[in-house]
Amino acid sequence: MERLLEMAGQAADSAEVYALEEAGDSVSFENGRLKEIESQSQAGMSLRIIRDGHLGFAYTKNLIDRKGFLQNALDSLKGGVEAGFEFPCTRHVPSLDTYDPSIENLANGAIVEECQRVCEVLTPRTRGQINVSAVRRTGRVRILNSKGTDVSTASSVYALHASILFPNSYASIHRPWVHKGFKRVPDAHLQFILETYEASLKEIQIQGGRMKVLFLPEALYALLWRVQSVTNGRNIYQKVSPVMDRLNEKIFDERLTLYDDPLNDPFRGQGGLTTKEPPAGCSRSLKRAS
């Protein structure tokens, strides 16, 4: 990455290199039986350059040909996209506790055993079909730029999803169990799924009309993803968000309050975002070739 950044800095006014590595495994059980085990791994790198006020970009999954990769970014300058910004000098960032190193030693066999255990707990206690899936994911990101920024982060997640299907349908009662590292699903979690499923088997006919609705905490995501979509920066930039022109306007009932705290971590773990100190002055001595 350092060599690529040096080359880009000699060919442009400023540059940024972004690298991403992801790996994961997934296990699925259908009707209480093992159905599939899948493993995936991928990596990629992107390059952004700014030259004469215009932005160039290139992406690759294989950094064998650095010169060709850089040339792709230089060729994209022909698109005439105005930069309108400068790459930042980032030296101090909050420590994010997003990674549990123990997940690296989690074998697929252990995930299969846990899914099997969940199936064995649920199957004899209900007539509904039991489907269970679990995933283990790790990711690493590093960002370097010609202003001296050099930051990296690692993340991990283990998630198990247990569901009980209603008769003659694929609708179900389901609940995820998510942590940064492997943790066995507690009995109370599975009992909640069972009790909710059994209570939902009884159908009640009601009259139509306006009425109050009570949502389970997990159902909040079905509402929040709509808010996430309309406030997504890309959707606003592409002018497809219905709230893009409503800054400082009221769009929700005053009884609803939403706030975003990216540092709020409900789980415990180790690791996080790290910063490599650049040379004094937070600036790399890269000179564009004349």
mmCIF file of C-alpha atoms in Angstrom:
data_model
loop_
_atom_site.group_PDB
_atom_site.id
_atom_site.type_symbol
_atom_site.label_atom_id
_atom_site.label_comp_id
_atom_site.label_asym_id
_atom_site.label_seq_id
_atom_site.Cartn_x
_atom_site.Cartn_y
_atom_site.Cartn_z
ATOM 1 C CA MET A 1 0.000 0.000 0.000
ATOM 2 C CA GLU A 2 2.802 2.390 0.842
ATOM 3 C CA ARG A 3 4.472 1.881 -2.533
ATOM 4 C CA LEU A 4 1.182 2.448 -4.374
ATOM 5 C CA LEU A 5 0.550 5.632 -2.399
ATOM 6 C CA GLU A 6 4.020 6.900 -3.217
ATOM 7 C CA MET A 7 3.469 6.251 -6.928
ATOM 8 C CA ALA A 8 0.066 7.948 -6.842
ATOM 9 C CA GLY A 9 1.463 10.933 -4.979
ATOM 10 C CA GLN A 10 4.027 11.480 -7.723
ATOM 11 C CA ALA A 11 1.360 11.398 -10.430
ATOM 12 C CA ALA A 12 -1.325 13.481 -8.697
ATOM 13 C CA ASP A 13 -1.736 16.351 -6.253
ATOM 14 C CA SER A 14 -2.984 14.022 -3.503
ATOM 15 C CA ALA A 15 -4.045 10.394 -3.131
ATOM 16 C CA GLU A 16 -5.792 7.894 -0.864
ATOM 17 C CA VAL A 17 -5.527 4.098 -0.682
ATOM 18 C CA TYR A 18 -8.323 2.042 0.905
ATOM 19 C CA ALA A 19 -7.854 -1.695 1.552
ATOM 20 C CA LEU A 20 -10.479 -4.171 2.743
ATOM 21 C CA GLU A 21 -10.175 -7.850 3.735
ATOM 22 C CA GLU A 22 -13.179 -10.004 4.655
ATOM 23 C CA ALA A 23 -13.537 -13.665 5.573
ATOM 24 C CA GLY A 24 -16.335 -15.770 6.980
ATOM 25 C CA ASP A 25 -18.071 -19.083 7.410
ATOM 26 C CA SER A 26 -21.756 -19.955 7.504
ATOM 27 C CA VAL A 27 -23.693 -23.012 8.642
ATOM 28 C CA SER A 28 -27.365 -23.730 7.993
ATOM 29 C CA PHE A 29 -29.756 -26.348 9.342
ATOM 30 C CA GLU A 30 -33.155 -26.965 7.738
ATOM 31 C CA ASN A 31 -35.868 -28.952 9.492
ATOM 32 C CA GLY A 32 -33.362 -29.797 12.214
ATOM 33 C CA ARG A 33 -30.774 -31.266 9.839
ATOM 34 C CA LEU A 34 -27.471 -29.931 8.539
ATOM 35 C CA LYS A 35 -27.980 -28.470 5.069
ATOM 36 C CA GLU A 36 -24.923 -26.433 4.128
ATOM 37 C CA ILE A 37 -21.488 -25.224 5.241
ATOM 38 C CA GLU A 38 -19.935 -22.402 3.261
ATOM 39 C CA SER A 39 -16.696 -20.415 3.566
ATOM 40 C CA GLN A 40 -15.825 -17.163 1.829
ATOM 41 C CA SER A 41 -12.802 -14.891 1.666
ATOM 42 C CA GLN A 42 -12.200 -11.755 -0.380
ATOM 43 C CA ALA A 43 -10.003 -8.683 -0.474
ATOM 44 C CA GLY A 44 -9.951 -5.491 -2.484
ATOM 45 C CA MET A 45 -8.223 -2.161 -2.768
ATOM 46 C CA SER A 46 -9.372 1.205 -4.085
ATOM 47 C CA LEU A 47 -7.389 4.267 -5.085
ATOM 48 C CA ARG A 48 -8.643 7.842 -5.157
ATOM 49 C CA ILE A 49 -6.559 10.651 -6.578
ATOM 50 C CA ILE A 50 -7.078 14.388 -6.917
ATOM 51 C CA ARG A 51 -5.378 16.178 -9.792
ATOM 52 C CA ASP A 52 -6.061 19.728 -10.933
ATOM 53 C CA GLY A 53 -9.261 19.771 -8.877
ATOM 54 C CA HIS A 54 -10.691 16.601 -10.399
ATOM 55 C CA LEU A 55 -11.271 13.194 -8.855
ATOM 56 C CA GLY A 56 -9.987 9.879 -10.201
ATOM 57 C CA PHE A 57 -10.850 6.418 -8.938
ATOM 58 C CA ALA A 58 -9.869 2.784 -9.531
ATOM 59 C CA TYR A 59 -10.548 -0.540 -7.806
ATOM 60 C CA THR A 60 -8.877 -3.933 -7.950
ATOM 61 C CA LYS A 61 -8.862 -7.292 -6.209
ATOM 62 C CA ASN A 62 -5.303 -8.019 -7.304
ATOM 63 C CA LEU A 63 -2.428 -5.576 -6.817
ATOM 64 C CA ILE A 64 0.050 -7.328 -9.107
ATOM 65 C CA ASP A 65 0.200 -4.474 -11.617
ATOM 66 C CA ARG A 66 0.517 -1.232 -9.615
ATOM 67 C CA LYS A 67 1.307 0.853 -12.683
ATOM 68 C CA GLY A 68 -1.774 -0.399 -14.514
ATOM 69 C CA PHE A 69 -3.927 0.164 -11.437
ATOM 70 C CA LEU A 70 -2.678 3.741 -11.098
ATOM 71 C CA GLN A 71 -3.189 4.324 -14.812
ATOM 72 C CA ASN A 72 -6.849 3.295 -14.448
ATOM 73 C CA ALA A 73 -7.295 6.008 -11.818
ATOM 74 C CA LEU A 74 -5.545 8.546 -14.040
ATOM 75 C CA ASP A 75 -7.706 7.576 -17.016
ATOM 76 C CA SER A 76 -10.866 8.122 -14.950
ATOM 77 C CA LEU A 77 -9.904 11.799 -14.607
ATOM 78 C CA LYS A 78 -11.238 12.189 -18.147
ATOM 79 C CA GLY A 79 -14.735 11.958 -16.647
ATOM 80 C CA GLY A 80 -14.293 15.486 -15.328
ATOM 81 C CA VAL A 81 -15.661 14.762 -11.833
ATOM 82 C CA GLU A 82 -14.871 17.746 -9.620
ATOM 83 C CA ALA A 83 -13.319 16.832 -6.283
ATOM 84 C CA GLY A 84 -14.699 19.665 -4.160
ATOM 85 C CA PHE A 85 -12.788 18.404 -1.113
ATOM 86 C CA GLU A 86 -9.342 17.548 0.197
ATOM 87 C CA PHE A 87 -8.152 14.366 1.879
ATOM 88 C CA PRO A 88 -7.960 14.902 5.655
ATOM 89 C CA CYS A 89 -5.042 14.619 8.016
ATOM 90 C CA THR A 90 -6.343 12.229 10.676
ATOM 91 C CA ARG A 91 -4.086 11.507 13.643
ATOM 92 C CA HIS A 92 -6.300 10.853 16.658
ATOM 93 C CA VAL A 93 -9.503 8.805 16.450
ATOM 94 C CA PRO A 94 -11.774 7.196 19.076
ATOM 95 C CA SER A 95 -10.958 3.631 20.041
ATOM 96 C CA LEU A 96 -13.697 1.341 18.726
ATOM 97 C CA ASP A 97 -14.130 -2.009 20.448
ATOM 98 C CA THR A 98 -15.275 -3.961 17.395
ATOM 99 C CA TYR A 99 -13.102 -7.069 17.366
ATOM 100 C CA ASP A 100 -12.823 -10.225 19.473
ATOM 101 C CA PRO A 101 -9.613 -12.099 18.563
ATOM 102 C CA SER A 102 -10.984 -15.393 19.902
ATOM 103 C CA ILE A 103 -13.195 -15.661 16.811
ATOM 104 C CA GLU A 104 -10.103 -16.511 14.738
ATOM 105 C CA ASN A 105 -9.915 -19.873 16.548
ATOM 106 C CA LEU A 106 -13.598 -20.693 16.083
ATOM 107 C CA ALA A 107 -13.815 -23.839 13.952
ATOM 108 C CA ASN A 108 -16.755 -24.699 11.714
ATOM 109 C CA GLY A 109 -17.225 -27.864 13.782
ATOM 110 C CA ALA A 110 -17.986 -25.786 16.873
ATOM 111 C CA ILE A 111 -20.571 -23.751 14.946
ATOM 112 C CA VAL A 112 -22.209 -26.945 13.650
ATOM 113 C CA GLU A 113 -22.354 -28.385 17.180
ATOM 114 C CA GLU A 114 -24.016 -25.234 18.511
ATOM 115 C CA CYS A 115 -26.619 -25.210 15.733
ATOM 116 C CA GLN A 116 -27.298 -28.898 16.356
ATOM 117 C CA ARG A 117 -27.723 -28.233 20.075
ATOM 118 C CA VAL A 118 -30.255 -25.476 19.384
ATOM 119 C CA CYS A 119 -32.204 -27.810 17.089
ATOM 120 C CA GLU A 120 -32.232 -30.524 19.757
ATOM 121 C CA VAL A 121 -33.546 -28.055 22.339
ATOM 122 C CA LEU A 122 -36.368 -26.732 20.143
ATOM 123 C CA THR A 123 -37.482 -29.758 18.122
ATOM 124 C CA PRO A 124 -39.107 -31.871 20.875
ATOM 125 C CA ARG A 125 -40.979 -28.872 22.284
ATOM 126 C CA THR A 126 -42.889 -27.745 19.199
ATOM 127 C CA ARG A 127 -44.547 -29.104 16.069
ATOM 128 C CA GLY A 128 -43.177 -26.319 13.891
ATOM 129 C CA GLN A 129 -40.235 -26.823 11.544
ATOM 130 C CA ILE A 130 -36.915 -25.748 13.059
ATOM 131 C CA ASN A 131 -34.430 -23.830 10.889
ATOM 132 C CA VAL A 132 -31.147 -22.616 12.358
ATOM 133 C CA SER A 133 -28.264 -20.750 10.733
ATOM 134 C CA ALA A 134 -25.055 -19.242 12.081
ATOM 135 C CA VAL A 135 -22.281 -17.089 10.614
ATOM 136 C CA ARG A 136 -18.805 -16.012 11.629
ATOM 137 C CA ARG A 137 -17.360 -12.909 9.926
ATOM 138 C CA THR A 138 -14.137 -10.923 10.252
ATOM 139 C CA GLY A 139 -13.116 -7.770 8.443
ATOM 140 C CA ARG A 140 -10.098 -5.492 8.310
ATOM 141 C CA VAL A 141 -9.847 -2.021 6.814
ATOM 142 C CA ARG A 142 -6.838 0.246 6.364
ATOM 143 C CA ILE A 143 -6.781 3.777 4.949
ATOM 144 C CA LEU A 144 -3.695 5.744 3.957
ATOM 145 C CA ASN A 145 -3.497 9.104 2.260
ATOM 146 C CA SER A 146 -0.850 11.566 1.159
ATOM 147 C CA LYS A 147 -1.679 13.948 4.028
ATOM 148 C CA GLY A 148 -0.277 11.465 6.554
ATOM 149 C CA THR A 149 -3.405 9.595 7.584
ATOM 150 C CA ASP A 150 -2.787 5.917 8.399
ATOM 151 C CA VAL A 151 -5.662 4.273 10.265
ATOM 152 C CA SER A 152 -6.890 0.705 10.443
ATOM 153 C CA THR A 153 -9.660 -1.231 12.123
ATOM 154 C CA ALA A 154 -10.726 -4.831 12.628
ATOM 155 C CA SER A 155 -14.237 -6.135 13.231
ATOM 156 C CA SER A 156 -15.776 -9.489 14.039
ATOM 157 C CA VAL A 157 -19.254 -10.902 14.447
ATOM 158 C CA TYR A 158 -20.839 -14.201 15.369
ATOM 159 C CA ALA A 159 -24.569 -14.503 14.782
ATOM 160 C CA LEU A 160 -26.991 -17.378 15.211
ATOM 161 C CA HIS A 161 -30.525 -17.178 13.835
ATOM 162 C CA ALA A 162 -33.122 -19.651 15.096
ATOM 163 C CA SER A 163 -36.641 -19.824 13.665
ATOM 164 C CA ILE A 164 -39.802 -21.899 14.005
ATOM 165 C CA LEU A 165 -41.941 -22.051 10.853
ATOM 166 C CA PHE A 166 -45.713 -21.937 10.880
ATOM 167 C CA PRO A 167 -47.505 -24.949 9.326
ATOM 168 C CA ASN A 168 -47.750 -24.946 5.508
ATOM 169 C CA SER A 169 -45.844 -21.674 5.138
ATOM 170 C CA TYR A 170 -42.379 -20.162 5.268
ATOM 171 C CA ALA A 171 -43.446 -17.473 7.734
ATOM 172 C CA SER A 172 -41.830 -17.932 11.113
ATOM 173 C CA ILE A 173 -41.053 -16.668 14.573
ATOM 174 C CA HIS A 174 -37.338 -15.993 14.668
ATOM 175 C CA ARG A 175 -34.804 -14.191 16.793
ATOM 176 C CA PRO A 176 -31.093 -13.433 16.201
ATOM 177 C CA TRP A 177 -28.295 -13.921 18.720
ATOM 178 C CA VAL A 178 -25.361 -11.618 17.898
ATOM 179 C CA HIS A 179 -21.974 -11.020 19.519
ATOM 180 C CA LYS A 180 -18.443 -10.092 18.469
ATOM 181 C CA GLY A 181 -17.235 -13.537 19.504
ATOM 182 C CA PHE A 182 -18.690 -17.009 19.962
ATOM 183 C CA LYS A 183 -21.213 -17.330 22.788
ATOM 184 C CA ARG A 184 -23.681 -20.153 23.364
ATOM 185 C CA VAL A 185 -27.312 -19.207 22.984
ATOM 186 C CA PRO A 186 -28.858 -19.064 26.495
ATOM 187 C CA ASP A 187 -31.941 -21.135 27.327
ATOM 188 C CA ALA A 188 -33.949 -17.961 28.020
ATOM 189 C CA HIS A 189 -33.388 -16.836 24.432
ATOM 190 C CA LEU A 190 -34.731 -20.112 23.021
ATOM 191 C CA GLN A 191 -37.598 -20.178 25.515
ATOM 192 C CA PHE A 192 -38.681 -16.748 24.286
ATOM 193 C CA ILE A 193 -38.888 -18.058 20.715
ATOM 194 C CA LEU A 194 -40.930 -21.074 21.823
ATOM 195 C CA GLU A 195 -43.372 -19.093 23.938
ATOM 196 C CA THR A 196 -43.859 -16.453 21.243
ATOM 197 C CA TYR A 197 -44.465 -19.116 18.610
ATOM 198 C CA GLU A 198 -47.001 -21.030 20.716
ATOM 199 C CA ALA A 199 -48.846 -17.822 21.593
ATOM 200 C CA SER A 200 -49.042 -16.839 17.916
ATOM 201 C CA LEU A 201 -50.660 -20.106 16.790
ATOM 202 C CA LYS A 202 -54.062 -18.920 17.970
ATOM 203 C CA GLU A 203 -55.729 -16.799 15.296
ATOM 204 C CA ILE A 204 -58.184 -14.110 16.357
ATOM 205 C CA GLN A 205 -60.648 -12.309 14.099
ATOM 206 C CA ILE A 206 -60.827 -8.574 14.783
ATOM 207 C CA GLN A 207 -62.713 -5.668 13.301
ATOM 208 C CA GLY A 208 -60.832 -3.345 10.980
ATOM 209 C CA GLY A 209 -59.960 0.189 11.973
ATOM 210 C CA ARG A 210 -57.327 2.358 13.632
ATOM 211 C CA MET A 211 -55.816 0.796 16.744
ATOM 212 C CA LYS A 212 -52.731 0.795 18.901
ATOM 213 C CA VAL A 213 -49.913 -1.605 18.049
ATOM 214 C CA LEU A 214 -47.305 -3.095 20.353
ATOM 215 C CA PHE A 215 -43.957 -3.996 18.762
ATOM 216 C CA LEU A 216 -41.308 -6.323 20.129
ATOM 217 C CA PRO A 217 -37.885 -4.638 20.450
ATOM 218 C CA GLU A 218 -36.494 -6.694 17.536
ATOM 219 C CA ALA A 219 -39.227 -5.358 15.252
ATOM 220 C CA LEU A 220 -37.741 -1.865 15.503
ATOM 221 C CA TYR A 221 -35.315 -2.684 12.688
ATOM 222 C CA ALA A 222 -38.215 -3.058 10.247
ATOM 223 C CA LEU A 223 -39.031 0.589 10.982
ATOM 224 C CA LEU A 224 -35.513 1.994 11.285
ATOM 225 C CA TRP A 225 -34.204 0.680 7.965
ATOM 226 C CA ARG A 226 -36.630 3.042 6.248
ATOM 227 C CA VAL A 227 -35.161 5.947 8.197
ATOM 228 C CA GLN A 228 -31.664 4.745 7.333
ATOM 229 C CA SER A 229 -32.585 4.643 3.673
ATOM 230 C CA VAL A 230 -33.995 8.162 3.423
ATOM 231 C CA THR A 231 -31.063 9.656 5.384
ATOM 232 C CA ASN A 232 -28.389 7.690 3.508
ATOM 233 C CA GLY A 233 -25.798 10.081 2.077
ATOM 234 C CA ARG A 234 -25.710 8.317 -1.276
ATOM 235 C CA ASN A 235 -29.490 8.534 -1.698
ATOM 236 C CA ILE A 236 -29.415 12.227 -0.833
ATOM 237 C CA TYR A 237 -26.554 12.846 -3.280
ATOM 238 C CA GLN A 238 -28.434 11.012 -6.037
ATOM 239 C CA LYS A 239 -31.575 13.018 -5.177
ATOM 240 C CA VAL A 240 -33.744 9.956 -4.567
ATOM 241 C CA SER A 241 -34.420 10.583 -0.882
ATOM 242 C CA PRO A 242 -37.826 12.086 -0.017
ATOM 243 C CA VAL A 243 -36.240 14.137 2.805
ATOM 244 C CA MET A 244 -33.263 15.581 0.913
ATOM 245 C CA ASP A 245 -34.781 19.099 0.919
ATOM 246 C CA ARG A 246 -36.155 18.993 4.468
ATOM 247 C CA LEU A 247 -33.121 19.904 6.555
ATOM 248 C CA ASN A 248 -34.164 21.594 9.840
ATOM 249 C CA GLU A 249 -37.786 20.636 9.201
ATOM 250 C CA LYS A 250 -39.968 18.464 11.421
ATOM 251 C CA ILE A 251 -40.613 15.088 9.778
ATOM 252 C CA PHE A 252 -41.591 12.934 12.802
ATOM 253 C CA ASP A 253 -44.030 13.132 15.660
ATOM 254 C CA GLU A 254 -42.542 14.987 18.645
ATOM 255 C CA ARG A 255 -42.932 11.818 20.709
ATOM 256 C CA LEU A 256 -40.325 10.065 18.574
ATOM 257 C CA THR A 257 -36.645 10.759 19.192
ATOM 258 C CA LEU A 258 -33.828 9.232 17.159
ATOM 259 C CA TYR A 259 -30.110 9.687 17.665
ATOM 260 C CA ASP A 260 -27.023 7.983 16.300
ATOM 261 C CA ASP A 261 -24.118 7.132 18.596
ATOM 262 C CA PRO A 262 -21.454 5.169 16.676
ATOM 263 C CA LEU A 263 -19.415 4.670 19.865
ATOM 264 C CA ASN A 264 -22.237 2.972 21.781
ATOM 265 C CA ASP A 265 -21.140 -0.657 22.132
ATOM 266 C CA PRO A 266 -23.528 -3.088 23.904
ATOM 267 C CA PHE A 267 -20.987 -5.911 23.836
ATOM 268 C CA ARG A 268 -17.647 -6.470 25.445
ATOM 269 C CA GLY A 269 -14.536 -7.418 23.524
ATOM 270 C CA GLN A 270 -11.021 -6.447 22.599
ATOM 271 C CA GLY A 271 -9.308 -4.621 19.794
ATOM 272 C CA GLY A 272 -10.460 -1.611 17.848
ATOM 273 C CA LEU A 273 -9.296 1.202 15.642
ATOM 274 C CA THR A 274 -5.570 1.906 15.647
ATOM 275 C CA THR A 275 -3.599 4.809 14.300
ATOM 276 C CA LYS A 276 -0.028 4.689 13.062
ATOM 277 C CA GLU A 277 1.670 7.997 13.745
ATOM 278 C CA PRO A 278 2.936 9.609 10.531
ATOM 279 C CA PRO A 279 6.017 11.810 10.388
ATOM 280 C CA ALA A 280 5.987 15.060 12.349
ATOM 281 C CA GLY A 281 3.583 17.593 10.915
ATOM 282 C CA CYS A 282 1.130 14.928 9.733
ATOM 283 C CA SER A 283 2.293 15.108 6.143
ATOM 284 C CA ARG A 284 3.962 12.680 3.788
ATOM 285 C CA SER A 285 6.685 14.067 1.564
ATOM 286 C CA LEU A 286 5.192 12.982 -1.757
ATOM 287 C CA LYS A 287 5.936 15.197 -4.721
ATOM 288 C CA ARG A 288 4.022 15.101 -7.955
ATOM 289 C CA ALA A 289 6.197 14.477 -10.954
ATOM 290 C CA SER A 290 6.385 17.454 -13.270
#
